[in-house]
Short mmCIF file of C-alpha atoms in Angstrom, two decimals:
data_model
loop_
_atom_site.label_atom_id
_atom_site.label_comp_id
_atom_site.label_asym_id
_atom_site.label_seq_id
_atom_site.Cartn_x
_atom_site.Cartn_y
_atom_site.Cartn_z
CA MET A 1 -21.49 12.98 11.48
CA ARG A 2 -24.82 11.21 10.70
CA LYS A 3 -25.06 12.67 7.30
CA LEU A 4 -21.84 11.82 6.83
CA ARG A 5 -22.44 7.98 7.53
CA GLU A 6 -25.60 8.24 5.34
CA ILE A 7 -24.04 9.78 2.16
CA LEU A 8 -21.49 6.65 2.81
CA ARG A 9 -24.30 4.40 3.04
CA LEU A 10 -26.52 5.45 0.41
CA ARG A 11 -23.29 5.60 -2.28
CA LEU A 12 -21.48 2.37 -0.80
CA TYR A 13 -24.13 0.26 0.50
CA ALA A 14 -27.90 1.48 -1.70
CA GLY A 15 -25.05 2.25 -4.91
CA LEU A 16 -27.31 5.66 -5.74
CA SER A 17 -25.60 8.20 -7.75
CA ILE A 18 -24.67 11.37 -6.78
CA ARG A 19 -27.57 13.31 -7.87
CA GLN A 20 -30.03 10.97 -5.99
CA ILE A 21 -28.13 11.16 -2.86
CA ARG A 22 -28.16 15.31 -3.73
CA ASP A 23 -32.00 15.04 -3.70
CA SER A 24 -32.25 12.65 -0.73
CA LEU A 25 -30.51 14.76 1.56
CA ARG A 26 -30.31 18.36 0.31
CA ILE A 27 -26.39 18.31 0.06
CA SER A 28 -24.27 20.18 -2.41
CA ILE A 29 -23.15 17.79 -5.25
CA GLY A 30 -19.47 19.00 -4.16
CA ALA A 31 -19.79 18.13 -0.59
CA ILE A 32 -21.03 14.17 -1.73
CA GLN A 33 -18.31 14.39 -4.37
CA LYS A 34 -15.91 14.72 -1.46
CA VAL A 35 -16.89 12.19 0.64
CA ALA A 36 -17.06 9.52 -2.02
CA THR A 37 -13.63 10.47 -3.49
CA THR A 38 -11.75 10.44 0.24
CA ALA A 39 -14.06 6.89 0.88
CA GLU A 40 -12.30 5.34 -2.60
CA GLN A 41 -8.64 7.19 -2.01
CA ASN A 42 -8.68 5.68 1.78
CA GLY A 43 -10.28 2.29 0.52
CA ILE A 44 -13.35 2.88 3.06
CA THR A 45 -16.16 0.11 2.19
CA TRP A 46 -19.46 0.07 4.13
CA PRO A 47 -18.25 -2.98 5.89
CA LEU A 48 -15.51 -0.68 7.64
CA ILE A 49 -17.86 2.00 8.08
CA CYS A 50 -20.18 -0.23 9.99
CA THR A 51 -17.37 -0.98 12.77
CA LEU A 52 -16.38 2.48 13.48
CA ASP A 53 -18.32 4.57 15.67
CA ASP A 54 -18.71 8.54 14.94
CA SER A 55 -15.95 9.89 15.81
CA GLU A 56 -13.75 7.46 14.51
CA LEU A 57 -15.35 7.95 11.03
CA ALA A 58 -15.17 11.47 11.38
CA ARG A 59 -11.47 11.57 12.35
CA ARG A 60 -11.10 9.68 9.36
CA PHE A 61 -12.51 12.43 6.94
CA TYR A 62 -11.49 14.77 9.00
CA PRO A 63 -8.26 14.26 10.54
CA GLN A 64 -7.64 18.14 11.96
CA ALA A 65 -11.65 18.84 12.40
CA ASP A 66 -12.77 18.75 16.32
CA THR A 67 -14.67 15.14 16.13
CA GLN A 68 -17.20 15.00 19.09
CA VAL A 69 -20.09 13.64 18.50
CA SER A 70 -23.53 15.64 18.28
CA THR A 71 -26.61 14.83 19.91
CA ARG A 72 -28.41 17.02 18.30
CA LEU A 73 -30.50 15.09 15.47
CA GLU A 74 -31.44 11.47 16.25
CA LEU A 75 -31.45 9.32 12.99
CA PRO A 76 -31.41 5.24 12.92
CA ASP A 77 -28.17 3.44 13.03
CA TRP A 78 -28.10 1.71 9.27
CA CYS A 79 -25.62 -0.21 10.54
CA ALA A 80 -27.38 -2.13 13.34
CA VAL A 81 -30.82 -2.06 10.55
CA HIS A 82 -29.19 -3.78 8.49
CA LYS A 83 -27.55 -6.41 10.59
CA GLU A 84 -31.01 -6.90 12.16
CA LEU A 85 -32.28 -7.27 8.60
CA ARG A 86 -29.49 -10.07 7.53
CA LYS A 87 -30.58 -11.70 10.55
CA ALA A 88 -34.01 -11.84 9.52
CA GLY A 89 -33.06 -12.78 6.33
CA VAL A 90 -34.79 -10.11 4.63
CA THR A 91 -31.75 -9.00 2.37
#
């Protein structure tokens, strides 16, 4: 689910294009478009995403899938990073 969160962060928070996200994450354009379209259709915004854990976020995008959180790869918690940066007055 970290890839899902990272796609959303790059698209909704950083404002990157779909092609820039593809180049950054090495994910197909179709997969990125599907995530971006689903977020737009469901009114999912970056501030909302920061309040959701990985399981809840996955349920919003893949309601029929098994949404167990994988612990295989640890990526930074971007919501926490952004909150700390705002506290420090960096953003």
